[in-house]
XYZ file of C-alpha atoms in Angstrom:
441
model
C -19.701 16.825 -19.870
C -19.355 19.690 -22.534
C -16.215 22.203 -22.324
C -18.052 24.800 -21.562
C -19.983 23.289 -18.506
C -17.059 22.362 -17.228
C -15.214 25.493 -17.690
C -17.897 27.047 -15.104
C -16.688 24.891 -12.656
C -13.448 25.865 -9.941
C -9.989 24.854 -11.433
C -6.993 23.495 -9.639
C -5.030 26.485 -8.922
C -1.356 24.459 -8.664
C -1.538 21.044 -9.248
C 1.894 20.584 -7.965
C 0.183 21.835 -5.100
C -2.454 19.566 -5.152
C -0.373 16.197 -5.245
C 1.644 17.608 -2.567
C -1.323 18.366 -0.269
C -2.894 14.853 -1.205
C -0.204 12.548 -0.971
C 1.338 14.089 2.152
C -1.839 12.950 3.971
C -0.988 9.361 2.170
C 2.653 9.462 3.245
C 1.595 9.728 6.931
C -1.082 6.858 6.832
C 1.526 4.394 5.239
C 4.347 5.738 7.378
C 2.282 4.977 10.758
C 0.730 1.572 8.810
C 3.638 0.004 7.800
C 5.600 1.085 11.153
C 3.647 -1.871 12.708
C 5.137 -4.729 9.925
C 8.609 -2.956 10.236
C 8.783 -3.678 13.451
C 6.491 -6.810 13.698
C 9.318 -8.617 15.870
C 9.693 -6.390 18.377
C 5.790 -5.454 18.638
C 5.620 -9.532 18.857
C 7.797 -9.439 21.944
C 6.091 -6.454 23.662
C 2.258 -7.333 22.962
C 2.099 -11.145 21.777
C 4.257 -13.389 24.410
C 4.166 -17.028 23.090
C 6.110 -20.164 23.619
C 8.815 -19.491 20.851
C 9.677 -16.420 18.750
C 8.428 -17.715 15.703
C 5.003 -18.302 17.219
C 5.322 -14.629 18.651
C 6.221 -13.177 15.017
C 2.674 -14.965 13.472
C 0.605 -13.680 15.729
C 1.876 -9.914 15.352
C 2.244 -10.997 11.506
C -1.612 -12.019 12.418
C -2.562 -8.878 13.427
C -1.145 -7.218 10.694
C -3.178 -8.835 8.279
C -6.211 -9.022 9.875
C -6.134 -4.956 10.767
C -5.568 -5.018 6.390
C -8.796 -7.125 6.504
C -10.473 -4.223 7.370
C -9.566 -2.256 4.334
C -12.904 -3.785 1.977
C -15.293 -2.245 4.963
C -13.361 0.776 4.755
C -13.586 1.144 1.328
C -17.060 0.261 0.895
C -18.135 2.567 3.036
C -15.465 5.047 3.220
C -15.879 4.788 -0.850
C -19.357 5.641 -0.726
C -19.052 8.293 1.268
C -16.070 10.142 -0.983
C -17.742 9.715 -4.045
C -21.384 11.368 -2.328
C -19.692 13.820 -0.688
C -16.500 14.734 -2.260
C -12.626 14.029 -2.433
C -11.213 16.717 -0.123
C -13.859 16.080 3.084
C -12.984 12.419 2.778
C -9.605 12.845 2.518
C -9.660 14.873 5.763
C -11.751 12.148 7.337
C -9.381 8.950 6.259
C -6.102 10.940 7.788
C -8.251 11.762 11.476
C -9.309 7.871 11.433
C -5.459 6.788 11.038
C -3.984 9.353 13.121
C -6.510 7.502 16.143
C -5.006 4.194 15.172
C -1.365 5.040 15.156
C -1.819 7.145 18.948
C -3.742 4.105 20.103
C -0.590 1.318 19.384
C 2.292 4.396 20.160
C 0.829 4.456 23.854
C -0.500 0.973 24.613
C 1.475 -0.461 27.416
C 2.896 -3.972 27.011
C 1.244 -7.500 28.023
C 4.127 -7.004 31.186
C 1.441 -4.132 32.428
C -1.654 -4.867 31.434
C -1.704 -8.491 30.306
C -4.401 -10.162 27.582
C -5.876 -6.224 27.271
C -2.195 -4.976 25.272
C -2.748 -7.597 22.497
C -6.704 -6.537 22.096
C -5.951 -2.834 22.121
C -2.972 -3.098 19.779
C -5.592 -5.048 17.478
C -8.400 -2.543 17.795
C -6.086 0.619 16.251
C -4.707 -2.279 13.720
C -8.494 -2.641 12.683
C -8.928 1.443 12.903
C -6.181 1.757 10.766
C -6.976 -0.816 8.167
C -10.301 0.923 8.203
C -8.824 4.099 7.011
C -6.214 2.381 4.487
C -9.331 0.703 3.011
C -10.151 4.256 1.064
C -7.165 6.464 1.240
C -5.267 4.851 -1.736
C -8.018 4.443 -3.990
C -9.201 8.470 -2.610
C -5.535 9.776 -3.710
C -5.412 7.623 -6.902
C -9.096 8.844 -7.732
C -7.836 12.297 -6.935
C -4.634 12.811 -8.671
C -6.323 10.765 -12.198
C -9.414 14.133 -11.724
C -6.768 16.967 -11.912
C -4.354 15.095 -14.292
C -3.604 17.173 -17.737
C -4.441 15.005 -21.052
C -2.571 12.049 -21.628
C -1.130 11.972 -18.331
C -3.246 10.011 -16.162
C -0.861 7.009 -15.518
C 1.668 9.218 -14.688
C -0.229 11.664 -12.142
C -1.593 8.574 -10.146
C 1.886 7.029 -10.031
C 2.833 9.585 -7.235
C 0.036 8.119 -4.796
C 2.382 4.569 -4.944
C 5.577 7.671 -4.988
C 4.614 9.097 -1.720
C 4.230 5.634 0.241
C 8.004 5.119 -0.750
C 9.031 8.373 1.143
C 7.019 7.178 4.166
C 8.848 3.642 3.617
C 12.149 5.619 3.454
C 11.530 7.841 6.383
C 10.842 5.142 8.557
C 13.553 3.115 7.494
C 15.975 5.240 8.018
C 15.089 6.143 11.516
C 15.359 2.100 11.703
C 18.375 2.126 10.966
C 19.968 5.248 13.084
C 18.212 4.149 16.327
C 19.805 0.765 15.756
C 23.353 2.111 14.678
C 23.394 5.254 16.804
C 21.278 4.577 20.296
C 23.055 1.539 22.655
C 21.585 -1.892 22.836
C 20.565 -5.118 21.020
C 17.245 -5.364 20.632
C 14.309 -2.051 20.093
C 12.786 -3.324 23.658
C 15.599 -1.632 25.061
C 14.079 1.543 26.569
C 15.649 5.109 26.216
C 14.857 7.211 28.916
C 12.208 4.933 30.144
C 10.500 4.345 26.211
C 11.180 1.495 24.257
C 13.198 2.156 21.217
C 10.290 0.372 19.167
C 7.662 2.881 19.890
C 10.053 6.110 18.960
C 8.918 6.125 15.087
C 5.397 5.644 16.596
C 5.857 9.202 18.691
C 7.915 10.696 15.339
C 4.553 9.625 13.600
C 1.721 11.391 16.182
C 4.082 14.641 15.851
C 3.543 15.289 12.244
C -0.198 14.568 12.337
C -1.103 18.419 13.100
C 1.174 19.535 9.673
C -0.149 17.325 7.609
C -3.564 17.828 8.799
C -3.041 21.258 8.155
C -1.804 20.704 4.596
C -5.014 18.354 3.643
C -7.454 20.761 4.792
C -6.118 23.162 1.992
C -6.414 20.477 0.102
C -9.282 21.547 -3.115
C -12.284 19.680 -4.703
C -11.576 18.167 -7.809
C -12.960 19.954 -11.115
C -14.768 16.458 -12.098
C -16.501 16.233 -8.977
C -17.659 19.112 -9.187
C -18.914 19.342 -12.694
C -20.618 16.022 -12.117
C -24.693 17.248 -11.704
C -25.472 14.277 -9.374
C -23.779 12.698 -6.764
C -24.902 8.827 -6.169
C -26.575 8.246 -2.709
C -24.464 5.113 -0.033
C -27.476 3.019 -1.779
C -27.286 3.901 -5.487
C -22.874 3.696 -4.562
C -23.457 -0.001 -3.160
C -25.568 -1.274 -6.136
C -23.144 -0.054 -8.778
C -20.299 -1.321 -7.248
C -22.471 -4.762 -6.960
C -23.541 -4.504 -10.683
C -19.700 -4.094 -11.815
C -18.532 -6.988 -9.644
C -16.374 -8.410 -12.217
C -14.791 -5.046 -12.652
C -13.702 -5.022 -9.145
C -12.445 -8.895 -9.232
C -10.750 -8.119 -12.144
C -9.472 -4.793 -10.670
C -8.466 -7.132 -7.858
C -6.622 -9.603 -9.070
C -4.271 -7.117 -11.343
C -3.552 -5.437 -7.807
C -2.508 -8.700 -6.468
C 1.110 -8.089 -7.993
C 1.513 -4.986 -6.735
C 0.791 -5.413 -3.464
C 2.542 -9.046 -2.716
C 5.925 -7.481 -4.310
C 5.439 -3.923 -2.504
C 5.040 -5.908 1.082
C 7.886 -8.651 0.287
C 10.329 -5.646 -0.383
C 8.961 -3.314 2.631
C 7.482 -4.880 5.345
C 8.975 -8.237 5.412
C 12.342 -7.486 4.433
C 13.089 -6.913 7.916
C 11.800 -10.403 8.812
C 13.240 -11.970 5.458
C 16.804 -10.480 5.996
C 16.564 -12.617 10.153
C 16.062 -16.018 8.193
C 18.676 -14.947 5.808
C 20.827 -14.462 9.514
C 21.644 -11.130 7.707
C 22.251 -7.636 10.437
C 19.284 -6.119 10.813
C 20.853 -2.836 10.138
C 22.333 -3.754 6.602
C 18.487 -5.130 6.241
C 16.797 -1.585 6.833
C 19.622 0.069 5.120
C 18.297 -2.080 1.824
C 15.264 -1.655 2.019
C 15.776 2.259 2.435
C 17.344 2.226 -0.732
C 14.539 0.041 -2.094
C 12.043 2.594 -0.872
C 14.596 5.209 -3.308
C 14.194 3.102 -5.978
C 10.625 2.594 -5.733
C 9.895 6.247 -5.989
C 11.869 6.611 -8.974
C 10.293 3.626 -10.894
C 6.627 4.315 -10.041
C 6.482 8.006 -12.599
C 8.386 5.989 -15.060
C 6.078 3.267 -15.088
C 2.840 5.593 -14.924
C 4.408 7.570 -17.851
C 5.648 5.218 -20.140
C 2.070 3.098 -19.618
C 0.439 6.662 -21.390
C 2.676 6.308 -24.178
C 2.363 2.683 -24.863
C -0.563 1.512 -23.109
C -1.217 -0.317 -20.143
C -1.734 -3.583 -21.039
C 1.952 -4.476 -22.888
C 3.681 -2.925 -19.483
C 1.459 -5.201 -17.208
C 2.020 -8.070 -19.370
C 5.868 -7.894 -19.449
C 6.205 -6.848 -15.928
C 3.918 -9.459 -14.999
C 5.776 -12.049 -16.936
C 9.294 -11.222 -15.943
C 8.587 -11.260 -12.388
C 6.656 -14.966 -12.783
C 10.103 -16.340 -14.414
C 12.789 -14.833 -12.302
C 11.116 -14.898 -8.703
C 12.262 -18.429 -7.185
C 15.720 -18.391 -9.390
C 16.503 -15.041 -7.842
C 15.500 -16.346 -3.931
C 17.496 -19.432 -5.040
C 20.280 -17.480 -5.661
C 20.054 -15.098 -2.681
C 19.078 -18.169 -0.259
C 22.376 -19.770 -1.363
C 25.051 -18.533 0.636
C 23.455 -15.098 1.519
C 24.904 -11.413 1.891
C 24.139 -8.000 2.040
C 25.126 -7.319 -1.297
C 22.946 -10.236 -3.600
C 19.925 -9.141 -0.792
C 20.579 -5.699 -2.497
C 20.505 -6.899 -5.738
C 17.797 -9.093 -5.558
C 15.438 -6.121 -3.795
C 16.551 -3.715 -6.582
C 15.141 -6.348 -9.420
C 11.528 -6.640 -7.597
C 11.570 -2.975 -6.657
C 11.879 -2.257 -10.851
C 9.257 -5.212 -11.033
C 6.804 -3.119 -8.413
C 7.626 0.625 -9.359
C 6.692 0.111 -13.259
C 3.994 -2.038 -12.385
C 2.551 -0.367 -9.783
C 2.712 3.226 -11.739
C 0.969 1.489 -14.695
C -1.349 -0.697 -12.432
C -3.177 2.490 -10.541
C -3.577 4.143 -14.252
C -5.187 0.912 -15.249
C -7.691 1.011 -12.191
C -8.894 4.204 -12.320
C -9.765 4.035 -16.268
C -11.589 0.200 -15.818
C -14.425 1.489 -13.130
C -17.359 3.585 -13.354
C -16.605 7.385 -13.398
C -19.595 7.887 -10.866
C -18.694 5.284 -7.936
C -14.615 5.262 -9.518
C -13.643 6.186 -5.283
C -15.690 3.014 -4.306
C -14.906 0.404 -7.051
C -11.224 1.496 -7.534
C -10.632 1.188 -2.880
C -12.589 -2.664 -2.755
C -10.513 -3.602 -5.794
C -7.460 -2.189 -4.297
C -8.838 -3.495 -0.777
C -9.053 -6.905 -1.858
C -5.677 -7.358 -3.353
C -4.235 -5.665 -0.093
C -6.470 -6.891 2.719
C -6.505 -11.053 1.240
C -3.421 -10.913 -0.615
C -0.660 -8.225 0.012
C -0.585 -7.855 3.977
C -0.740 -11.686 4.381
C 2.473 -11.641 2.504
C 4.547 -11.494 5.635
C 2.394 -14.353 7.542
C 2.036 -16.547 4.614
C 6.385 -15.738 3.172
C 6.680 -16.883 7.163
C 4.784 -19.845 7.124
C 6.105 -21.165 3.568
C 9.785 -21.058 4.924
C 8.600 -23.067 8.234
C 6.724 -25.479 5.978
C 8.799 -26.374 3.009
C 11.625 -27.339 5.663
C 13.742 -23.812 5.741
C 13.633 -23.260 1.673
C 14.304 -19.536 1.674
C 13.184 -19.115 -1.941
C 9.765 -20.488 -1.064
C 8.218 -17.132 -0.523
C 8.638 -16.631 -4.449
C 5.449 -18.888 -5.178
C 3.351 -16.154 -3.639
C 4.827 -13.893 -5.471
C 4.540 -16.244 -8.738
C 0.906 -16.661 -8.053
C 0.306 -13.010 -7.999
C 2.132 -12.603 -11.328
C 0.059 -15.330 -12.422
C -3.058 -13.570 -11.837
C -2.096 -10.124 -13.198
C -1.565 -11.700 -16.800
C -4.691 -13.700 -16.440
C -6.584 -10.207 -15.338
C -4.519 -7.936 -18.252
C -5.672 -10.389 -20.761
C -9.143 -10.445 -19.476
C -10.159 -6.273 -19.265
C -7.775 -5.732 -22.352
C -9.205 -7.988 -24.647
C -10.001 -6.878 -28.293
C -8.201 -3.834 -27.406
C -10.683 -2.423 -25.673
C -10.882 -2.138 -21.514
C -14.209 -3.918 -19.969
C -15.812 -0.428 -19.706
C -14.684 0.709 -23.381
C -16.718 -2.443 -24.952
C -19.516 -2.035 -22.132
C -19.819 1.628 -23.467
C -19.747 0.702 -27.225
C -22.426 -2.557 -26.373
C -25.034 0.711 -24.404
C-alpha cells in the first residue's frame, strides 16, 4: 500500500486511547476467565461432588480445560469473521459472548439445588467463554501491531499480555481481602446468603456495561481500512489451511508462554495447597506476580524491536528449560512463602519478556490478510491443548510421580523445548517463514 493511499484513509486519533479502549475489553474477559481456575477448588466443591477432593479438583481442573478447548472454534470462526468484517465490530462481539459466560457460572446454583444440571451449566458458559477467548487475544494483538508507530510493534502488542496481568491482579487481590477480611475457612461460606466464591463473579458482571461502553468507542484500524479487499469465511479458511505450518509453528512458540503464564496464575493457588502453604500468602504472591508480569511484558516487546525476536526467544527459552525442575526442587524442599516468592518472580521474568517478544513474533510470521485468524488458532492451540491443561496435567504429575512437587517443571521444560525448536525453525537464515516465502514469490 503506497503512502499516499493510505494517507486517505481515517487515522487513530489517540493511540493511548486506543490500547486503553482495546485492552480494557481484554482485561474483563481474562478477569471473568481465569476467576474460574482461581478458584477451581471451591467451584470443585460447589458444582463437581466426588469421592475425594482431589478427584473433585480434576474434574473442575477438567472443565477448565475443556471450556479452553473451545478457543480453536472460536478463533477459526471468530477469526474469520474479524478479519471480513473488521477489528472494532469483533471486538464488541468477543466481550458480549464472554460477558454471557461469566453471568451464566456467577448465578448457577450448586449440585445441592439442582443436582447433575449445576455441573452441565457451569460447563456450557466454560465452553461460551473459551469460545470468546479463542479470538480476543489474537483480535487485541492484531489490533495494537495495526496502530503501532515504526519500529514499535513488539512493544505495542506487549500490552495485550499487560492488561491480562491487571485482570490477574484485580482478582487476586479481592482473593485475598475476602479471605483476610470476611469470617470463615473456606469461600463456600456464604455472606449474606452468597457464597464468598461467587463475589468476584458478581464484581465481574458489574463492570461489563463500562467496559462495553469503552469498546464501542473503540476505532477501526488504519490497515484495515486501507486494505481494498476483505477475504470472504471461505477465502479466510483456505489461507489459514495453506499456511498450516505457519500456525504449528506459531503454535508451538506459544506453548511457553502459555504453560508458564497458567503455572504462575491459575494454578498457583492449587500449587501453593500441595506446598501446605496459606492460601492467603498464595494469592498475595501471585498478586505480586501479576505486578511483575505487567512490568516485564513492554520490556520484553521493546527490547525484542531493538534486537530481534529470535535471540530473546532463544535465551528466554533456554533459561527457563535449565532452571525449571532445580528451582521446584528447591522450593519443594522444605517450602515457604518467601522461596514460593522467589521462585514465581524468576518464571514471571521468564513469561513477561517472552511473552512481550512472543506476540511481536506472531503477528509478523502470518499473512497480513487472514493475520486475526492465523495469529487466534496459533495462539488457540498453544492455550486450548497446552496452557489451560497446565493445572490438570501440574495436578496429575504430582499424584503420579509419588508427591514430587518439582514434577510440574517437565511441562514446563517441554514447552521450552518446543519454543527453541519453533525459533530456530521460522528464524532460519535470518529471515522469518513469510520473509523467505515473499523473496521465493
Amino acid at each position: 500500500m503506497s503512502q499516499s493511499s493510505s494517507s486517505q484513509v481515517p487515522q487513530i486519533k489517540s493511540r493511548l486511547g486506543a490500547i486503553l479502549r482495546a485492552t480494557s475489553g481484554n482485561f474483563l474477559e481474562q478477569f471473568d476467565f481465569f476467576l474460574f481456575g482461581f478458584y477451581a477448588q471451591d467451584i470443585a466443591k460447589a458444582f463437581f461432588p466426588a469421592q475425594n477432593e482431589t478427584a473433585a479438583l480434576l474434574n473442575a481442573y477438567g472443565v477448565f480445560w475443556l471450556g479452553a478447548l473451545m478457543r480453536p472454534v472460536g478463533a477459526i470462526v471468530l477469526g474469520s469473521y474479524i478479519d471480513r468484517i473488521g477489528r472494532r465490530q469483533g471486538l464488541i462481539v468477543t466481550l458480549a459472548l464472554m460477558a454471557l459466560g461469566t453471568v451464566v457460572i456467577a448465578f448457577c446454583p450448586g449440585y445441592a439445588a439442582i443436582g447433575i444440571a449445576a455441573p452441565i451449566i457451569v460447563l456450557i458458559g466454560r465452553l461460551i467463554q473459551g469460545f470468546s477467548a479463542g479470538v480476543e487475544l489474537g483480535g487485541v494483538s492484531v489490533y495494537l501491531s495495526e496502530i503501532a508507530t515504526p519500529g514499535n510493534r513488539g512493544f505495542y502488542t506487549s500490552f495485550q499480555s499487560s492488561s491480562q496481568q491487571v485482570a490477574i491482579f484485580v482478582a487476586a487481590i479481592i482473593g485475598y481481602l475476602l479471605r483476610e477480611v470476611m469470617p470463615g475457612d473456606t469461600f463456600l461460606d456464604a455472606i449474606g446468603g452468597i457464597a464468598k466464591w461467587r463475589i468476584p463473579f458478581f464484581v465481574g458482571c458489574l463492570i461489563i456495561p463500562v467496559i462495553f461502553m469503552l469498546r464501542r468507542s473503540l476505532e477501526e484500524t488504519p490497515a484495515f481500512l486501507a486494505m481494498k479487499k476483505h477475504p470472504t469465511p471461505s477465502e479466510v479458511f483456505a489461507s489459514a489451511i495453506e499456511n498450516w505450518r505457519i500456525v504449528i509453528l506459531g503454535m508451538m512458540i506459544a506453548v511457553l508462554t502459555t504453560t508458564t503464564f497458567y503455572f504462575i496464575t491459575v494454578y498457583a493457588p492449587g500449587f501453593g495447597k500441595e506446598l501446605h502453604l496459606s492460601a492467603s500468602g498464595t494469592l498475595l504472591v501471585t498478586l505480586l506476580v501479576a505486578v511483575t508480569n505487567f512490568i516485564w511484558n513492554p520490556v520484553g516487546g521493546a527490547v525484542s524491536d531493538r534486537i530481534g525476536r529470535k535471540p530473546v526467544l532463544l535465551a528466554i527459552a533456554g533459561l527457563s528449560f535449565v532452571t525449571a525442575y532445580p528451582a521446584l526442587s528447591w522450593l519443594s524442599h522444605e517450602p515457604t512463602l518467601g522461596k514460593l516468592l522467589a521462585v514465581q518472580m524468576m518464571f514471571s521474568f521468564y513469561f513477561g519478556v517472552y511473552s512481550g517478544t512472543m506476540l511481536g513474533c506472531l503477528v509478523e510470521i502470518v499473512p497480513a490478510h487472514v493475520r486475526t485468524t492465523c495469529f487466534s488458532i496459533a495462539f488457540a492451540l498453544a492455550a486450548g491443548i497446552f496452557g489451560t491443561s497446565t493445572p490438570f496435567v501440574a495436578t496429575k504429575l504430582i499424584a503420579m510421580t509419588g508427591q514430587d512437587k518439582a514434577s510440574p517443571a517437565y511441562w514446563l521444560m517441554f514447552g521450552a523445548a518446543l519454543g527453541i525448536i519453533a525459533a530456530l525453525l521460522v528464524y532460519r537464515g535470518g529471515r522469518t517463514i513469510a520473509q523467505r516465502e515473499t523473496v521465493a514469490a
